[in-house]
CSV table of N, CA and C in Angstrom, one decimal:
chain,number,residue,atom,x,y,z
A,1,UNK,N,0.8,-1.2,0.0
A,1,UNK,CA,0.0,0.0,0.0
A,1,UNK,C,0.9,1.3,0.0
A,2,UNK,N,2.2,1.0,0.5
A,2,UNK,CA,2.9,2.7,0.7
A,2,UNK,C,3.5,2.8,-0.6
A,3,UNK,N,3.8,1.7,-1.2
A,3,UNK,CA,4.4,2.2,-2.8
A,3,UNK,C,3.5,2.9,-3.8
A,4,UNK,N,2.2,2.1,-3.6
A,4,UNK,CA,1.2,2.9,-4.1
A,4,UNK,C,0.8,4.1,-4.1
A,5,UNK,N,0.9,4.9,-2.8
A,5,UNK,CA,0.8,6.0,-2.4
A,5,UNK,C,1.6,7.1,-2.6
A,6,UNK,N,2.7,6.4,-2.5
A,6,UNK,CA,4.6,7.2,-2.9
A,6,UNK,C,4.0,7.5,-4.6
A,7,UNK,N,4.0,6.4,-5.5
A,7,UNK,CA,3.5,6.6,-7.0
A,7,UNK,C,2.5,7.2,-7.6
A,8,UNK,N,1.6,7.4,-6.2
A,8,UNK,CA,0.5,8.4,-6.8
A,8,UNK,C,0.9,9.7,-6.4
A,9,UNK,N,1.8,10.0,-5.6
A,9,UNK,CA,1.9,11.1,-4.8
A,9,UNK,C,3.1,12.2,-5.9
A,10,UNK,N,4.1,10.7,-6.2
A,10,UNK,CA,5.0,11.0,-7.9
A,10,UNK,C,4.8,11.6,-9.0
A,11,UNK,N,2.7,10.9,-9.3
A,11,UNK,CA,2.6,11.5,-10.4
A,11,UNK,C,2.0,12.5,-10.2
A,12,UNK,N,1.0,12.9,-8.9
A,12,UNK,CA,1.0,14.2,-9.1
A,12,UNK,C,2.1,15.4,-8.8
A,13,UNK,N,3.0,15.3,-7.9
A,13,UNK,CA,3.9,16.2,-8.1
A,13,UNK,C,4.4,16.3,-9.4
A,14,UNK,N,4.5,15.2,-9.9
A,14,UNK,CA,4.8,15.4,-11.8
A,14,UNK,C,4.2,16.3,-12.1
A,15,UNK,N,3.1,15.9,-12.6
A,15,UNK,CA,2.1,16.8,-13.2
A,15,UNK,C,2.4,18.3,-12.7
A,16,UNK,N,1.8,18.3,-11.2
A,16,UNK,CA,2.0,20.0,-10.8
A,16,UNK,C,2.9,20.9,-11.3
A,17,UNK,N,4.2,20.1,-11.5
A,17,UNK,CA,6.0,20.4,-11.8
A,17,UNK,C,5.6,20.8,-13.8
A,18,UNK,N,4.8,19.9,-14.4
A,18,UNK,CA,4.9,20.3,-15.8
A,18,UNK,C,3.5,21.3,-16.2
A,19,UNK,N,2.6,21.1,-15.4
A,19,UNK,CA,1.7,22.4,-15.3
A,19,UNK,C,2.3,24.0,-15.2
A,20,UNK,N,2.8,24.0,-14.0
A,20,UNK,CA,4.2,25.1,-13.5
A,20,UNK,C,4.6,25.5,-14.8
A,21,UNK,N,5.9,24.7,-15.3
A,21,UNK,CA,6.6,24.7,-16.5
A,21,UNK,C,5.9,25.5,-17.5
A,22,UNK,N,4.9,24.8,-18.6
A,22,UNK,CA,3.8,25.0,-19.3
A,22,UNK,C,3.4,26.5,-19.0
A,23,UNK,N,2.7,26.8,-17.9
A,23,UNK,CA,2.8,27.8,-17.2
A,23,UNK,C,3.3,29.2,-17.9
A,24,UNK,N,4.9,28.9,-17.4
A,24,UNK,CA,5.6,29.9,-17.6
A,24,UNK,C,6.3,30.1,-18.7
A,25,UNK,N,6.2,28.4,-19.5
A,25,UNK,CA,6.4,28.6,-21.1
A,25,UNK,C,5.6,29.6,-22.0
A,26,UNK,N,4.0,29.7,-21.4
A,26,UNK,CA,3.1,30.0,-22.2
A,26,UNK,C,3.2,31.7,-21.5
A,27,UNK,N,3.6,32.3,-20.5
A,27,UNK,CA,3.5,33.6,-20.7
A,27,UNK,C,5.2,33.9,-20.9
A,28,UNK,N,5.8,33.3,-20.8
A,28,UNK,CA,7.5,34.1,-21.4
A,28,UNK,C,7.3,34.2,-23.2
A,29,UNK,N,5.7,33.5,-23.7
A,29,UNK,CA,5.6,33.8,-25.3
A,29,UNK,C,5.1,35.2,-25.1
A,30,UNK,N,4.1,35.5,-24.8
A,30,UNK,CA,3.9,36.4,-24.3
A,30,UNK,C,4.9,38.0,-24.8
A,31,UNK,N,4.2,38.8,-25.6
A,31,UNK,CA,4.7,39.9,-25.7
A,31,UNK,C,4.1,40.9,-24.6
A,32,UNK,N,4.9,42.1,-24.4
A,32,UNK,CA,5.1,43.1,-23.3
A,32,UNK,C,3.7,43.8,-23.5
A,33,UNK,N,3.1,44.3,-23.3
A,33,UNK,CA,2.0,45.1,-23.5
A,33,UNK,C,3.0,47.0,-23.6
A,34,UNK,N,2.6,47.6,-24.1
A,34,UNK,CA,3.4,49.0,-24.7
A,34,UNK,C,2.2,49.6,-23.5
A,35,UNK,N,2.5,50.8,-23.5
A,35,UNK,CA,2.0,51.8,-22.5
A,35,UNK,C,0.1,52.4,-23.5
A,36,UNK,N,-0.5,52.7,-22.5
A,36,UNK,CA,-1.4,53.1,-22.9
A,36,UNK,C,-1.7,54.6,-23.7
A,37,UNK,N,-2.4,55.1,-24.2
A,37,UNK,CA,-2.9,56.0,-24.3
A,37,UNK,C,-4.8,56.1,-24.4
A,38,UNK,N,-4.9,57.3,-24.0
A,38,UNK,CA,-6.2,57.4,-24.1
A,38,UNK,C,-7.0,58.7,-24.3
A,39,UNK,N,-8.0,58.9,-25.2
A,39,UNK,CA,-8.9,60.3,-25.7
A,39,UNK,C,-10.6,59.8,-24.8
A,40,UNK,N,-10.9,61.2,-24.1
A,40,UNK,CA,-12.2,61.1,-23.8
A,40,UNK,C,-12.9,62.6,-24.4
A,41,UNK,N,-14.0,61.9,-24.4
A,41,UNK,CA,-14.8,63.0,-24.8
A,41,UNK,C,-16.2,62.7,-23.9
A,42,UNK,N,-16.6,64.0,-22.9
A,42,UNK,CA,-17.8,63.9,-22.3
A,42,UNK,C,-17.8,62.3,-21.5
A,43,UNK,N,-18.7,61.5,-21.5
A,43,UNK,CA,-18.3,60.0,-20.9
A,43,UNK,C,-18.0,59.1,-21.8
A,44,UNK,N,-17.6,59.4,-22.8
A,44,UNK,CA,-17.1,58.2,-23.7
A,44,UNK,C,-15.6,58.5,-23.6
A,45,UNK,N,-14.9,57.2,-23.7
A,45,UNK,CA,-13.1,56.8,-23.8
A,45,UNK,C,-12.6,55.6,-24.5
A,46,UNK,N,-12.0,55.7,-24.9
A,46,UNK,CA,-11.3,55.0,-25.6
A,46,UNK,C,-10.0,54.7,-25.3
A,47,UNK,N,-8.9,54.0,-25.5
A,47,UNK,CA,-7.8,54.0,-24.9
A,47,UNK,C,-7.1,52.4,-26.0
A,48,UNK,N,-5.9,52.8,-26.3
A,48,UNK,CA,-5.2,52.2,-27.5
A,48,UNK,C,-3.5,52.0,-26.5
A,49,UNK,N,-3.5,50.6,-27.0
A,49,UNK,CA,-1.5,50.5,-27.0
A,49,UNK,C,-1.0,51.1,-28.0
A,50,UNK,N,0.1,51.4,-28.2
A,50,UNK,CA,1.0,51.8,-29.6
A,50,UNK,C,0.4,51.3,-30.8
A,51,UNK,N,0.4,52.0,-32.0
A,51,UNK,CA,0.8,51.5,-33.6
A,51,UNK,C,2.3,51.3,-33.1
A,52,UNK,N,2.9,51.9,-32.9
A,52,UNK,CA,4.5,51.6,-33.4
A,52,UNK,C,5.0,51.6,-32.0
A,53,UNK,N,5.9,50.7,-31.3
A,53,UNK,CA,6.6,51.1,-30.3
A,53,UNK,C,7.7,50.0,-29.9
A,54,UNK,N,8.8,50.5,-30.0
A,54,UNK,CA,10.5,49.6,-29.8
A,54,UNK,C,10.8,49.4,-28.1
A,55,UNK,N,9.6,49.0,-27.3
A,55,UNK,CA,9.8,48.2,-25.8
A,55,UNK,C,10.2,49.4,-25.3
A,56,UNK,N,10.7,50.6,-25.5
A,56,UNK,CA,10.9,51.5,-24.6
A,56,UNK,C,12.3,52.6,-25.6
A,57,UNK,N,12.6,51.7,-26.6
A,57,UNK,CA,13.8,52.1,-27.0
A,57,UNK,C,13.5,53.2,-28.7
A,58,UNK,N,14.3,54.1,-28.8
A,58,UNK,CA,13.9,55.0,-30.2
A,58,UNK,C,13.2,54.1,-31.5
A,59,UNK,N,12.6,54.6,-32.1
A,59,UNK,CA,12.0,54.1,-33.3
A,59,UNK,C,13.0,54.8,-34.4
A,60,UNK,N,13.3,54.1,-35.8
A,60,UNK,CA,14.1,54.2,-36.3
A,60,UNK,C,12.5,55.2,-37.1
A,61,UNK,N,13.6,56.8,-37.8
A,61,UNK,CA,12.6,57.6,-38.6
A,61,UNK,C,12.2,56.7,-39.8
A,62,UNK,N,12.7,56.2,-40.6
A,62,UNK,CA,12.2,55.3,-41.7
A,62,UNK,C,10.7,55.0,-41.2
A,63,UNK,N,10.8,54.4,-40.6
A,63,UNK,CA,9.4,53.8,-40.1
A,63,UNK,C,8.0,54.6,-39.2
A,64,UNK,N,8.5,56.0,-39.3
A,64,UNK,CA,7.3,56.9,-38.6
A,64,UNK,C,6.4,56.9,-39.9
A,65,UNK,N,6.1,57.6,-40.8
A,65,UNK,CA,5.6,57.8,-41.8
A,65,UNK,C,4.6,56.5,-42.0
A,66,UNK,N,5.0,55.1,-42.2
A,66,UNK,CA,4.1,54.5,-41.9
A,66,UNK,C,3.5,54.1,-41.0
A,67,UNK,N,3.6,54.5,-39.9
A,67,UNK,CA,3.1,54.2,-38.3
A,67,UNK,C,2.2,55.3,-38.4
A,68,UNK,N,1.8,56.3,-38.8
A,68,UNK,CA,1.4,57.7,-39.0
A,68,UNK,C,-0.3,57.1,-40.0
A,69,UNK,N,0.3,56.3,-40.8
A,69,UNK,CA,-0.8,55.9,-41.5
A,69,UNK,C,-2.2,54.4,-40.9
A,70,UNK,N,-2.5,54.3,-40.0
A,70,UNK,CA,-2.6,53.4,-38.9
A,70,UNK,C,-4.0,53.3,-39.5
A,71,UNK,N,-4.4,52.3,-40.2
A,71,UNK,CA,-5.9,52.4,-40.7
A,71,UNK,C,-6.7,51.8,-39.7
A,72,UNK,N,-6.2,51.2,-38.6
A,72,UNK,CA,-7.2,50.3,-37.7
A,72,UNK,C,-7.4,51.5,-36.5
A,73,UNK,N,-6.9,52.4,-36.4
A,73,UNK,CA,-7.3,53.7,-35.3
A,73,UNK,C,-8.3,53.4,-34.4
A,74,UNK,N,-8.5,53.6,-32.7
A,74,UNK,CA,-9.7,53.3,-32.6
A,74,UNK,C,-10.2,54.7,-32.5
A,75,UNK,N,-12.0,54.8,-32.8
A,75,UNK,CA,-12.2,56.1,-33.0
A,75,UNK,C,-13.6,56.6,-32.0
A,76,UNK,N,-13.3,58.1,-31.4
A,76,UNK,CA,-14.3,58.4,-30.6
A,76,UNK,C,-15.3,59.1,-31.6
A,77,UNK,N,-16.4,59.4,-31.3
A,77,UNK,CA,-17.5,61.1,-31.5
A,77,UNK,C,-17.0,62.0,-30.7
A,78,UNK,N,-16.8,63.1,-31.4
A,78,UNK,CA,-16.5,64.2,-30.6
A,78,UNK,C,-17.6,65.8,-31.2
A,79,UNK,N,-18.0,66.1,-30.4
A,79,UNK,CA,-18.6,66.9,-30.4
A,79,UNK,C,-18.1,68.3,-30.6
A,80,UNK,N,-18.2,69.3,-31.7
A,80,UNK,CA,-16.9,70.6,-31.5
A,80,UNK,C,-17.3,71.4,-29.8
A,81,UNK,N,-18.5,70.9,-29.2
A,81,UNK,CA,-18.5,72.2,-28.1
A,81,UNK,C,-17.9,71.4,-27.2
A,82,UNK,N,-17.7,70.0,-26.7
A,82,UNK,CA,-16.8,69.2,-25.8
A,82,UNK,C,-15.5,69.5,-26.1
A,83,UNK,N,-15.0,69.3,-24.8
A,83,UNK,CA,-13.5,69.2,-24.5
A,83,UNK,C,-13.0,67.9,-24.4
A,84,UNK,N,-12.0,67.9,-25.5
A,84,UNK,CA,-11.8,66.6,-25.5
A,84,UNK,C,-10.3,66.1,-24.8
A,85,UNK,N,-10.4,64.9,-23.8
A,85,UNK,CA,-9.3,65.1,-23.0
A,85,UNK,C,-8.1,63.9,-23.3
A,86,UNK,N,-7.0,64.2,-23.4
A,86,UNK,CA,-5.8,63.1,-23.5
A,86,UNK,C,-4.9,62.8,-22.6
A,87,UNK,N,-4.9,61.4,-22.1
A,87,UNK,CA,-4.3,60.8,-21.1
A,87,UNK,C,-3.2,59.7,-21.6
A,88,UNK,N,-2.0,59.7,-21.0
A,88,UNK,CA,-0.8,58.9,-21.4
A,88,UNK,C,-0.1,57.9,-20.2
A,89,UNK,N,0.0,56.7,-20.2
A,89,UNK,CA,0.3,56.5,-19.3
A,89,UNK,C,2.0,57.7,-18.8
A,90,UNK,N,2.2,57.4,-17.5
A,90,UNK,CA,3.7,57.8,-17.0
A,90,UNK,C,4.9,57.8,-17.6
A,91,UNK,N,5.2,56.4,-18.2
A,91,UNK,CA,6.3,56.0,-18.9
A,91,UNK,C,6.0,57.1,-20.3
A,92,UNK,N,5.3,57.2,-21.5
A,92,UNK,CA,4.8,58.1,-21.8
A,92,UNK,C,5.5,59.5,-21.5
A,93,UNK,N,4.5,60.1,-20.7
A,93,UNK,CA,4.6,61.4,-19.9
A,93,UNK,C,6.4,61.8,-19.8
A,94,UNK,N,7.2,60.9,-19.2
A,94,UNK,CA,8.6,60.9,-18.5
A,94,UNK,C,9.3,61.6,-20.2
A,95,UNK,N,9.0,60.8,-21.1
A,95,UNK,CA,10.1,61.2,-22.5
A,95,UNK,C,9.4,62.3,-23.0
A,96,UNK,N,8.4,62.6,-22.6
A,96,UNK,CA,7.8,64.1,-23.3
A,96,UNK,C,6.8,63.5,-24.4
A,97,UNK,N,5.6,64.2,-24.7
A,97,UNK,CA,4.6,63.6,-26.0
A,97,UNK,C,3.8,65.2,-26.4
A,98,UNK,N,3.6,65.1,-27.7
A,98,UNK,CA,3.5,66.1,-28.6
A,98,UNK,C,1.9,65.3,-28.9
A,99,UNK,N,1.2,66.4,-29.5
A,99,UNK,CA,-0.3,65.9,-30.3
A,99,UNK,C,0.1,65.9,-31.7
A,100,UNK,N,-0.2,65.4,-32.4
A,100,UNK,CA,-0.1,65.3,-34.0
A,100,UNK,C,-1.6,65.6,-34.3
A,101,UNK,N,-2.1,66.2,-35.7
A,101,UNK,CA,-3.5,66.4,-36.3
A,101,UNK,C,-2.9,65.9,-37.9
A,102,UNK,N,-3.5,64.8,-38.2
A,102,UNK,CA,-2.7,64.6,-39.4
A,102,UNK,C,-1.7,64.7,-39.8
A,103,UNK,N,-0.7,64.2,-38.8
A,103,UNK,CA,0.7,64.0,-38.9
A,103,UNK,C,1.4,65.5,-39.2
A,104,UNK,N,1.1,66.8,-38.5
A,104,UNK,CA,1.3,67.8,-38.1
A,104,UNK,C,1.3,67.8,-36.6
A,105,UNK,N,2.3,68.8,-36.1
A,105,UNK,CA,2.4,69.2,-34.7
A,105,UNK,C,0.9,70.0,-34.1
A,106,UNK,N,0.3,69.3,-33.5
A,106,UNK,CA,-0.5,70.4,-32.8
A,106,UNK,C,-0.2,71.5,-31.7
A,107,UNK,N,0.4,70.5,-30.6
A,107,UNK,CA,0.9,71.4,-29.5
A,107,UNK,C,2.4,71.0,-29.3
A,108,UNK,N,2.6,71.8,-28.4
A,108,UNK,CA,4.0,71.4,-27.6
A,108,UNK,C,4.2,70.2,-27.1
A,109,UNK,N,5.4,70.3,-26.5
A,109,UNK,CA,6.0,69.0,-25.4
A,109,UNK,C,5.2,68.7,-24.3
A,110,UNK,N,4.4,68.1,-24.2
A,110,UNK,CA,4.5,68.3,-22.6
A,110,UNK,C,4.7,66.9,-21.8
A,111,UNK,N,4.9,67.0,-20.5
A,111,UNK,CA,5.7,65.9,-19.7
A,111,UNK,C,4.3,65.1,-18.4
A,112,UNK,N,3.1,66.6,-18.9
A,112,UNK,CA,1.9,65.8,-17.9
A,112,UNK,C,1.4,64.8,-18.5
A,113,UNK,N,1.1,64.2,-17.9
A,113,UNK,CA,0.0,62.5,-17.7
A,113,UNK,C,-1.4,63.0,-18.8
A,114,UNK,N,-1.7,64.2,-18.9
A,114,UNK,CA,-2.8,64.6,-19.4
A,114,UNK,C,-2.5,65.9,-20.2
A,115,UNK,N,-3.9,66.2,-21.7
A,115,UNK,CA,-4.1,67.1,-21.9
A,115,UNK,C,-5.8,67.8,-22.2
A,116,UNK,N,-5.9,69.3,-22.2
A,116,UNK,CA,-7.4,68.9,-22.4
A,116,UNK,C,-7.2,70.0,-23.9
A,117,UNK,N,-8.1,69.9,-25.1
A,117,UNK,CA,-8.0,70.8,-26.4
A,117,UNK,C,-9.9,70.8,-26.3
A,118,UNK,N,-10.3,72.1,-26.7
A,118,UNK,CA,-11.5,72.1,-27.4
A,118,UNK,C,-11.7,71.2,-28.6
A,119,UNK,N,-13.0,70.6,-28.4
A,119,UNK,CA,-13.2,69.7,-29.8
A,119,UNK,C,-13.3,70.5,-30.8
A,120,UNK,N,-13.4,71.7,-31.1
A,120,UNK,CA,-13.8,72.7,-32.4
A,120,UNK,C,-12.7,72.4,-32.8
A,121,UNK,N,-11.4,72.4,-32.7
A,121,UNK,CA,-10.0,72.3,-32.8
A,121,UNK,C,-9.8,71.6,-33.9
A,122,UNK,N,-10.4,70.4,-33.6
A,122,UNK,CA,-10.2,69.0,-34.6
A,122,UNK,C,-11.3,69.1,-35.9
A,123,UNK,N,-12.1,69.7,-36.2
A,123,UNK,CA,-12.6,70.4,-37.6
A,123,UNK,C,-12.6,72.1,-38.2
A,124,UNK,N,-11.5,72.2,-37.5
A,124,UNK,CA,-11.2,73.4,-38.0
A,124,UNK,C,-10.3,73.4,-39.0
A,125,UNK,N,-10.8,74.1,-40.1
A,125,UNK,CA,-9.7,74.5,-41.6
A,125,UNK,C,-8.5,75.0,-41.1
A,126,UNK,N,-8.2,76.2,-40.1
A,126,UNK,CA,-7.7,76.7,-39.9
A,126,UNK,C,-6.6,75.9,-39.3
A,127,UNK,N,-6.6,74.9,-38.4
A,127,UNK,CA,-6.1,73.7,-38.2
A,127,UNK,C,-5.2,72.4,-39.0
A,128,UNK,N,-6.0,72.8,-40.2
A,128,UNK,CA,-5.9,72.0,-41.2
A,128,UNK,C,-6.9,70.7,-41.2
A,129,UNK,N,-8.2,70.7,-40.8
A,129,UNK,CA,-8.7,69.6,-40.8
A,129,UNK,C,-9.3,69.8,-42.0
A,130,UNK,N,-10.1,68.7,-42.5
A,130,UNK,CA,-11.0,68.4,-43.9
A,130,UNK,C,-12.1,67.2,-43.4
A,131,UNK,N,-13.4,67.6,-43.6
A,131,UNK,CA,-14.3,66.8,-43.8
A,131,UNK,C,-14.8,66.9,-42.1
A,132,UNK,N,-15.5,65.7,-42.0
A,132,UNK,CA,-15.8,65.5,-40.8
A,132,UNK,C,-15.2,64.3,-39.9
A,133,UNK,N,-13.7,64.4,-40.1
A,133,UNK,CA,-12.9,62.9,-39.0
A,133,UNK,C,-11.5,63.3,-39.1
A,134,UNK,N,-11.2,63.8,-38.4
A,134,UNK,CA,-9.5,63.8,-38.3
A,134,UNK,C,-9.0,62.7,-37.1
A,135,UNK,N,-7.5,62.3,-37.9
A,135,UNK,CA,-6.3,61.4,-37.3
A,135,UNK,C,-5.7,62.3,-35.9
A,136,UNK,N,-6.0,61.9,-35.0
A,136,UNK,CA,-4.9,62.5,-34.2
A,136,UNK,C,-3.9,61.6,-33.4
A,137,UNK,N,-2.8,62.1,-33.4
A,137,UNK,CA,-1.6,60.7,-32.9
A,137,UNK,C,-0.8,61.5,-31.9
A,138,UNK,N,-0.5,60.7,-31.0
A,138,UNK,CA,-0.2,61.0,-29.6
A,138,UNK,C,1.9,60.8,-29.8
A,139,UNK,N,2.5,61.4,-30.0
A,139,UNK,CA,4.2,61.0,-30.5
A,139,UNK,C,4.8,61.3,-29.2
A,140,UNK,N,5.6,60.2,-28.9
A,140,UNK,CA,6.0,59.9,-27.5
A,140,UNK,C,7.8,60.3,-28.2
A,141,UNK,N,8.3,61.6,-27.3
A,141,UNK,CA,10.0,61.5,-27.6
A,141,UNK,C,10.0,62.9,-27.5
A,142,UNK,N,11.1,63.3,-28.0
A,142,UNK,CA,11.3,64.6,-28.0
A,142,UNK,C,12.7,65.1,-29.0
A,143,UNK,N,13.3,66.0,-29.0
A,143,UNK,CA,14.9,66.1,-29.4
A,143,UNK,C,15.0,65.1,-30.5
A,144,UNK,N,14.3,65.4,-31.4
A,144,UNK,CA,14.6,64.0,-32.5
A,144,UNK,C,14.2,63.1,-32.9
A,145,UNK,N,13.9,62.6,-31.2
A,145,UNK,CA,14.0,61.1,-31.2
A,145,UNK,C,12.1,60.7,-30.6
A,146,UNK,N,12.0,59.5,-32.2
A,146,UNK,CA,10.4,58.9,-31.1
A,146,UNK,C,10.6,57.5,-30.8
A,147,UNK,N,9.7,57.6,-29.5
A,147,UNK,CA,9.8,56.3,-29.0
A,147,UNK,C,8.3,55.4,-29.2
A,148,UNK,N,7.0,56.7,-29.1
A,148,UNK,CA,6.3,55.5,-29.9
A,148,UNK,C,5.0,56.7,-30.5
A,149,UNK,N,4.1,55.9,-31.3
A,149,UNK,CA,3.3,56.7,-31.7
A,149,UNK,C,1.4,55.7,-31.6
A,150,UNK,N,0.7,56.4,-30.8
A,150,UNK,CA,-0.6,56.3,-31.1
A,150,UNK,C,-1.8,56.7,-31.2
A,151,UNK,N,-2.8,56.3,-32.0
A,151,UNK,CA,-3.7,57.3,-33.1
A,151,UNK,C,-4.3,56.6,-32.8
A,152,UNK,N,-5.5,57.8,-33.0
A,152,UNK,CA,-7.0,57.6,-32.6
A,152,UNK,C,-7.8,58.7,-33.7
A,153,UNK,N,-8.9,58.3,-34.2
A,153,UNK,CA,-9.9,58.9,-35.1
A,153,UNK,C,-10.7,59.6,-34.6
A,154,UNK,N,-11.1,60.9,-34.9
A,154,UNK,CA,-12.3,61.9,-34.4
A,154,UNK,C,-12.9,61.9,-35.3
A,155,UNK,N,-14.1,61.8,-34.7
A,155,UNK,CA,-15.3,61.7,-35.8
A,155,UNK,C,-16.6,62.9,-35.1
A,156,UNK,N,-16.7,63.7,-36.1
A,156,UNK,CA,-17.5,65.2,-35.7
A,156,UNK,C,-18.9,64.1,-35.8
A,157,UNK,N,-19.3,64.8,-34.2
A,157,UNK,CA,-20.7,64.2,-33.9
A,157,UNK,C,-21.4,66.1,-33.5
A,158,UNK,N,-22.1,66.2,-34.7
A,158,UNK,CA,-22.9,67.4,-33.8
A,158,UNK,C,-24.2,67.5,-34.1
């Protein structure tokens, strides 16, 4: 009877031991998740990982221009009399991030976790917008260098 019990006791520590294993095979596949970003408008949010982003490290320029072109965007309604607000995670925030409006500079640097722009902004000519949906992309870097870029679609709800 105790051999019995030793061999059952074997195979489940086996098992438990290749469960474990399996385990940790199956999230070391596992890619990193990239930092967040996120656009609200009124109670609606949205929030996207990177189009483009090198784990923390510069993005080579070759490859902005297509990152810029991101047809899968996710996209809010935005109203022109709402304020539309933008949130970046920290990591983010720390390297500096600029707004883009169709792969134009909107605003400055800045290093806060957040920004807020009038929604009129984003269908304004004067802005350079056309139609009723502009691209806006969030470019993480500064001095040259980007470390990642993510876009999100406005779509004029009025």
């Amino acid at each position: 009877m105790t051999s019995q019990r030793f061999a059952a006791r074997h195979r489940r520590a086996m098992a438990a031991a290749g469960a474990v294993g399996a385990g940790l095979l199956v999230l070391s596949a596992c890619d990193k998740p990239t930092p967040l970003a996120t656009v609200t408008v009124g109670r609606s949010t949205v929030n996207s990982e990177a189009t483009c982003y090198n784990d923390g490290d510069s993005l080579k320029p070759s490859s902005l221009q297509g990152c810029l072109k991101d047809k899968d965007a996710k996209s809010i309604k935005v109203d022109p009399d709402e304020t539309v607000r933008f949130g970046v995670d920290p990591e983010i925030a720390d390297k500096g991030w600029t707004l883009l409006m169709n792969g134009q500079p909107l605003t400055d640097s800045s290093k806060k976790t957040y920004r807020t722009v009038p929604g009129s902004v984003f269908f304004n000519q004067q802005y350079g917008a056309t139609g009723s949906a502009t691209t806006v992309t969030i470019l993480s870097g500064g001095d040259s260098k980007a470390y990642g870029l993510w876009s999100f679609k406005l779509k004029k709800d009025s």
